[in-house]
Amino acid sequence: MSEILQETAPRKRMLSGIKPSGDLTLGSYLGAVKNWAERADQFDCYYFMADLHAITVRQNPADVRRRTLEQLAQYIACGLDPEKNTLFIQSHIHQHAELAWVLNCYSMFGELSRMTQFKDKSAKNEDNINAGLFTYPSLMAADILLYQPDLVPVGEDQKQHVELMHDIARRFNGIYGDVFKIPEPFIPKVGARIMSLTNPGSKMSKSENEDTGRVLLMDPPEVVMKQFKRAITDSDSEYCVRYDKENKPGVANLMTIYAAVTGKTYEEIENEFQGKGYGVFKPVVGEAVVEHLRPIREESLRLMKDKAYLESVYRAGAEKASYVAEKTLRKVYKKVGFVAK
């Protein structure tokens, strides 16, 4: 009796990255890295430290190097197993910069000038409105399209850039054929966007000096608790824990965080704190975050002491990523008419 062999379909590819322009926050973790770690068995995952993007704003070189390695350590501590995920440093893959130049030539000036992030960054860095800041989306498009991914986990604030990447890819494909796969954005339902604890109208930032509104992954427990105890809730007369993003953004943000670290639904949280005020709610959220981050912080500190291991991880990741990226770049160069080496 002959056996029937079934071919296993290749796993879909997922890719994303975070700039080492600041220390990773609770928002970076809950909005991105935690969800990445949960996808390793389902997808072929590529994650990187986006150091090329970091220098659109002036950085201290020593800080960029430190944060890049710390970010790698934190990726691993958050559950990104290097055996299951390809982890690499963006600047180690020269194809990112090379494809970015080609895509600059297929990105329209009007499209780039309409990017909300360019307008925001320009307003905050009036003395350094450089070309890299303007063409940032073309580099981001290159980051993604190089690896022909099926899905790109992005925060709500990056959706505009992903939409532009789609436009650039379709424009290129329209001229040269199906060169680039058009990936879909992957946005998790819970914890997709964690807001500042002191300004729930703005995203929790790792790049800005927002000490009272953010929690860093490496903050000690006493600092985490202090941040949550002074978190903004609401000034309405309805002094209760209820999810209402429009009218109670501070409470909704805290509930989003609590749901993400405990796995509880908003309904369960509302029932848990029924009849209890914000003075009870905020410390409980803080304690839950402390316990959730404790093993991540301890493992990150351990890994940072093992520089040889971290180097082995990013070198292995670069080797694999470069192989995939080069295949795409060679195809692009041939399409646009460059002479082969």
Coordinates of C-alpha atoms in Angstrom, one line a residue:
M1 CA 0.0 0.0 0.0
S2 CA 1.6 3.3 -1.1
E3 CA 1.8 6.2 1.2
I4 CA 0.2 9.5 0.2
L5 CA 2.7 12.3 0.7
Q6 CA 1.3 15.7 1.4
E7 CA 3.4 18.8 0.7
T8 CA 3.6 21.3 3.6
A9 CA 2.8 24.8 2.4
P10 CA 5.5 27.3 3.3
R11 CA 4.8 29.5 6.2
K12 CA 3.9 33.1 5.6
R13 CA 6.6 35.6 6.3
M14 CA 6.3 38.4 8.9
L15 CA 8.7 41.3 9.3
S16 CA 9.0 44.4 11.5
G17 CA 11.5 46.6 13.3
I18 CA 11.9 49.3 16.0
K19 CA 14.3 52.2 16.0
P20 CA 17.0 52.2 18.8
S21 CA 16.4 55.9 19.2
G22 CA 15.3 55.5 22.8
D23 CA 14.9 52.8 25.4
L24 CA 12.0 50.3 24.8
T25 CA 8.9 51.2 26.6
L26 CA 5.9 49.3 27.9
G27 CA 4.2 50.6 24.8
S28 CA 6.8 49.2 22.5
Y29 CA 6.5 45.8 24.2
L30 CA 2.7 45.5 24.4
G31 CA 2.1 47.1 21.1
A32 CA 4.7 45.2 19.1
V33 CA 7.3 42.8 20.6
K34 CA 4.9 40.8 22.8
N35 CA 2.8 40.1 19.8
W36 CA 5.8 39.2 17.7
A37 CA 6.8 36.5 20.1
E38 CA 3.4 34.9 19.9
R39 CA 3.8 34.4 16.1
A40 CA 7.0 32.5 15.9
D41 CA 5.4 29.1 15.4
Q42 CA 2.9 30.4 12.9
F43 CA 5.1 32.6 10.6
D44 CA 8.7 32.8 9.3
C45 CA 9.6 35.9 11.3
Y46 CA 12.2 38.6 10.6
Y47 CA 12.8 41.4 13.2
F48 CA 15.4 44.1 13.2
M49 CA 16.9 47.0 15.1
A50 CA 16.2 50.0 12.7
D51 CA 19.4 51.9 13.3
L52 CA 19.4 53.5 9.8
H53 CA 16.1 55.2 10.7
A54 CA 17.4 56.4 14.1
I55 CA 19.8 58.9 12.6
T56 CA 17.2 61.1 10.9
V57 CA 17.3 62.8 14.3
R58 CA 20.7 63.6 15.8
Q59 CA 21.8 60.9 18.2
N60 CA 24.7 60.3 20.5
P61 CA 26.7 57.5 18.7
A62 CA 27.5 55.7 22.0
D63 CA 23.8 55.7 22.9
V64 CA 22.8 54.3 19.5
R65 CA 25.3 51.4 19.9
R66 CA 24.2 50.7 23.5
R67 CA 20.5 50.8 22.7
T68 CA 20.9 48.6 19.6
L69 CA 22.5 45.8 21.7
E70 CA 20.1 46.4 24.6
Q71 CA 17.2 46.2 22.2
L72 CA 18.4 42.9 20.8
A73 CA 18.8 41.6 24.4
Q74 CA 15.3 42.8 25.2
Y75 CA 13.9 41.2 22.0
I76 CA 15.2 37.8 23.2
A77 CA 14.1 38.4 26.8
C78 CA 10.6 39.2 25.6
G79 CA 10.4 35.7 23.9
L80 CA 11.9 36.2 20.5
D81 CA 13.9 32.9 20.3
P82 CA 16.8 33.4 17.8
E83 CA 16.3 29.8 16.8
K84 CA 12.8 30.6 15.7
N85 CA 13.1 34.2 14.6
T86 CA 15.7 36.0 12.4
L87 CA 17.0 38.9 14.5
F88 CA 19.4 41.4 12.8
I89 CA 20.7 44.9 12.8
Q90 CA 19.4 47.0 9.8
S91 CA 22.7 48.7 9.0
H92 CA 24.4 45.3 8.7
I93 CA 22.3 44.6 5.6
H94 CA 23.6 47.0 2.9
Q95 CA 20.6 46.1 0.6
H96 CA 18.3 48.2 2.7
A97 CA 20.1 51.4 1.8
E98 CA 20.6 50.3 -1.9
L99 CA 16.9 49.4 -2.4
A100 CA 15.9 52.6 -0.6
W101 CA 17.7 54.7 -3.3
V102 CA 15.9 52.9 -6.1
L103 CA 12.6 53.3 -4.4
N104 CA 13.3 57.0 -3.9
C105 CA 13.1 57.2 -7.7
Y106 CA 9.6 55.7 -7.6
S107 CA 8.3 57.8 -4.6
M108 CA 6.6 61.0 -5.5
F109 CA 7.5 64.3 -3.8
G110 CA 3.9 65.1 -3.1
E111 CA 3.4 61.7 -1.4
L112 CA 6.3 62.1 0.8
S113 CA 5.4 65.7 1.7
R114 CA 2.0 64.6 2.9
M115 CA 3.3 62.1 5.5
T116 CA 2.1 63.1 8.9
Q117 CA 5.2 61.9 10.7
F118 CA 7.4 64.1 8.5
K119 CA 5.3 67.1 9.4
D120 CA 5.5 66.2 13.1
K121 CA 9.2 65.5 13.1
S122 CA 9.9 68.7 11.2
A123 CA 8.0 70.7 13.7
K124 CA 10.1 69.2 16.5
N125 CA 13.4 69.4 14.7
E126 CA 13.3 72.8 12.9
D127 CA 17.1 73.0 12.9
N128 CA 17.5 69.6 11.3
I129 CA 14.8 69.0 8.6
N130 CA 17.1 66.7 6.6
A131 CA 16.5 64.7 3.4
G132 CA 16.6 61.5 5.4
L133 CA 13.6 62.6 7.4
F134 CA 11.8 63.4 4.2
T135 CA 12.6 60.1 2.5
Y136 CA 12.1 58.0 5.6
P137 CA 9.1 56.2 4.1
S138 CA 11.1 55.1 1.1
L139 CA 13.6 53.4 3.4
M140 CA 10.8 51.8 5.3
A141 CA 9.3 50.5 2.0
A142 CA 12.7 49.0 1.2
D143 CA 13.0 47.5 4.7
I144 CA 9.7 45.6 4.0
L145 CA 9.8 44.8 0.3
L146 CA 13.3 43.4 0.5
Y147 CA 12.0 40.4 2.3
Q148 CA 8.8 39.8 0.4
P149 CA 6.7 39.4 3.6
D150 CA 3.1 38.5 3.7
L151 CA 2.4 40.4 6.9
V152 CA 3.9 43.5 8.6
P153 CA 3.0 44.1 12.2
V154 CA 2.6 47.9 12.6
G155 CA 1.3 50.4 15.1
E156 CA -1.6 52.6 14.1
D157 CA 0.8 55.5 13.7
Q158 CA 2.7 53.6 10.9
K159 CA -0.4 52.7 8.8
Q160 CA 0.1 55.8 6.6
H161 CA 3.7 54.6 5.8
V162 CA 2.5 51.1 5.0
E163 CA -0.1 52.5 2.7
L164 CA 2.6 54.5 0.9
M165 CA 4.7 51.4 0.6
H166 CA 1.8 49.7 -1.1
D167 CA 1.6 52.6 -3.6
I168 CA 5.3 52.5 -4.3
A169 CA 5.3 48.7 -4.8
R170 CA 2.3 48.8 -7.1
R171 CA 3.9 51.6 -9.1
F172 CA 7.1 49.6 -9.5
N173 CA 5.2 46.3 -10.3
G174 CA 3.0 48.2 -12.8
I175 CA 6.1 49.1 -14.8
Y176 CA 8.3 46.0 -14.4
G177 CA 5.9 43.1 -13.5
D178 CA 5.3 41.3 -10.2
V179 CA 8.6 42.1 -8.5
F180 CA 7.3 42.9 -5.0
K181 CA 4.8 41.0 -2.9
I182 CA 2.3 43.4 -1.4
P183 CA 2.1 42.6 2.3
E184 CA -0.8 43.3 4.6
P185 CA -0.6 45.2 7.9
F186 CA -1.0 43.1 11.0
I187 CA -2.5 45.1 13.9
P188 CA -3.3 43.2 17.1
K189 CA -6.7 43.9 18.7
V190 CA -5.5 44.4 22.2
G191 CA -2.5 46.5 23.2
A192 CA -2.2 47.9 19.6
R193 CA -1.4 51.4 20.9
I194 CA -0.4 52.2 24.4
M195 CA -0.8 55.8 25.3
S196 CA 1.2 58.1 27.6
L197 CA 0.2 57.7 31.3
T198 CA 0.1 61.5 31.7
N199 CA -1.3 62.4 28.3
P200 CA -3.6 59.7 27.1
G201 CA -4.1 61.6 23.8
S202 CA -0.5 60.8 22.8
K203 CA 1.3 57.5 22.2
M204 CA 3.8 56.4 24.9
S205 CA 7.1 57.6 23.5
K206 CA 10.6 56.1 23.8
S207 CA 12.3 59.0 21.9
E208 CA 11.1 61.9 23.9
N209 CA 11.8 63.1 27.5
E210 CA 8.5 62.0 28.8
D211 CA 9.5 60.7 32.2
T212 CA 6.1 60.9 33.9
G213 CA 4.2 59.4 31.0
R214 CA 6.1 56.4 30.1
V215 CA 7.3 53.1 31.6
L216 CA 10.6 51.6 30.3
L217 CA 11.1 47.8 30.1
M218 CA 14.2 48.2 32.3
D219 CA 12.6 50.5 34.9
P220 CA 12.9 49.0 38.5
P221 CA 9.7 48.1 40.2
E222 CA 9.6 51.2 42.4
V223 CA 9.8 53.5 39.4
V224 CA 7.0 51.5 37.6
M225 CA 4.7 51.8 40.6
K226 CA 5.4 55.5 40.9
Q227 CA 4.5 56.1 37.3
F228 CA 1.2 54.3 37.6
K229 CA 0.2 55.9 40.9
R230 CA 0.4 59.3 39.2
A231 CA -1.2 58.3 35.9
I232 CA -4.0 60.5 34.6
T233 CA -7.4 58.9 34.9
D234 CA -10.4 61.2 34.3
S235 CA -12.1 64.2 35.9
D236 CA -15.6 63.2 35.1
S237 CA -18.3 62.7 37.7
E238 CA -18.6 59.0 37.0
Y239 CA -15.8 57.8 39.2
C240 CA -15.7 54.2 38.0
V241 CA -13.5 51.8 36.0
R242 CA -15.3 51.5 32.6
Y243 CA -13.9 51.2 29.1
D244 CA -14.8 54.4 27.2
K245 CA -12.0 55.4 24.9
E246 CA -13.6 58.7 23.9
N247 CA -14.9 60.0 27.2
K248 CA -12.5 58.2 29.6
P249 CA -9.2 57.9 27.7
G250 CA -7.0 57.7 30.8
V251 CA -9.0 54.8 32.3
A252 CA -9.3 53.1 28.9
N253 CA -5.5 53.3 28.5
L254 CA -4.9 51.7 31.9
M255 CA -7.5 49.0 31.1
T256 CA -5.8 48.3 27.8
I257 CA -2.5 47.8 29.6
Y258 CA -4.1 45.7 32.3
A259 CA -5.8 43.5 29.7
A260 CA -2.6 43.0 27.8
V261 CA -0.5 41.9 30.8
T262 CA -3.2 39.7 32.5
G263 CA -5.2 38.4 29.5
K264 CA -8.5 39.6 31.1
T265 CA -11.3 41.1 29.0
Y266 CA -12.6 44.6 29.5
E267 CA -15.8 43.2 30.9
E268 CA -13.9 41.1 33.5
I269 CA -11.8 44.2 34.5
E270 CA -15.0 46.3 34.9
N271 CA -16.5 43.6 37.1
E272 CA -13.3 43.2 39.1
F273 CA -13.2 46.9 40.0
Q274 CA -16.9 47.5 40.3
G275 CA -17.6 49.9 43.2
K276 CA -13.9 50.6 43.6
G277 CA -12.2 53.9 42.7
Y278 CA -9.1 54.9 40.7
G279 CA -7.0 54.9 43.8
V280 CA -7.4 51.1 44.0
F281 CA -7.3 50.5 40.3
K282 CA -4.0 52.3 39.4
P283 CA -1.8 50.4 41.9
V284 CA -3.2 47.1 40.9
V285 CA -2.4 47.8 37.2
G286 CA 1.1 48.9 38.3
E287 CA 1.7 45.7 40.3
A288 CA 0.5 43.6 37.4
V289 CA 3.0 45.4 35.1
V290 CA 5.8 45.0 37.6
E291 CA 5.3 41.2 37.8
H292 CA 4.9 40.9 34.0
L293 CA 8.1 42.8 33.3
R294 CA 10.2 41.3 36.1
P295 CA 11.5 38.2 34.2
I296 CA 12.1 40.3 31.1
R297 CA 14.2 42.9 33.0
E298 CA 16.2 40.2 34.7
E299 CA 16.9 38.2 31.5
S300 CA 17.8 41.4 29.6
L301 CA 20.4 42.3 32.3
R302 CA 21.9 38.8 32.1
L303 CA 22.1 38.8 28.3
M304 CA 23.8 42.2 28.2
K305 CA 26.7 40.7 30.1
D306 CA 27.1 38.1 27.4
K307 CA 28.3 40.2 24.5
A308 CA 29.7 37.2 22.6
Y309 CA 26.3 35.5 22.5
L310 CA 24.5 38.7 21.3
E311 CA 27.2 39.0 18.6
S312 CA 26.6 35.4 17.5
V313 CA 22.8 36.2 17.3
Y314 CA 23.1 39.3 15.2
R315 CA 25.7 37.8 12.9
A316 CA 23.7 34.7 12.2
G317 CA 20.6 36.9 11.7
A318 CA 22.5 39.1 9.2
E319 CA 23.7 36.1 7.2
K320 CA 20.1 34.8 6.8
A321 CA 18.5 38.2 6.2
S322 CA 21.2 39.2 3.7
Y323 CA 20.6 36.1 1.6
V324 CA 16.9 36.9 1.3
A325 CA 17.5 40.6 0.7
E326 CA 20.1 40.0 -2.0
K327 CA 17.7 37.9 -4.1
T328 CA 15.2 40.7 -4.2
L329 CA 17.8 43.4 -4.9
R330 CA 19.3 41.4 -7.8
K331 CA 15.9 41.1 -9.3
V332 CA 15.2 44.9 -8.9
Y333 CA 18.6 45.8 -10.4
K334 CA 18.0 43.6 -13.4
K335 CA 14.5 45.1 -13.9
V336 CA 15.7 48.7 -13.8
G337 CA 18.6 48.0 -16.2
F338 CA 21.7 47.8 -14.1
V339 CA 24.5 45.7 -15.5
A340 CA 25.1 42.5 -13.4
K341 CA 28.4 42.3 -11.5

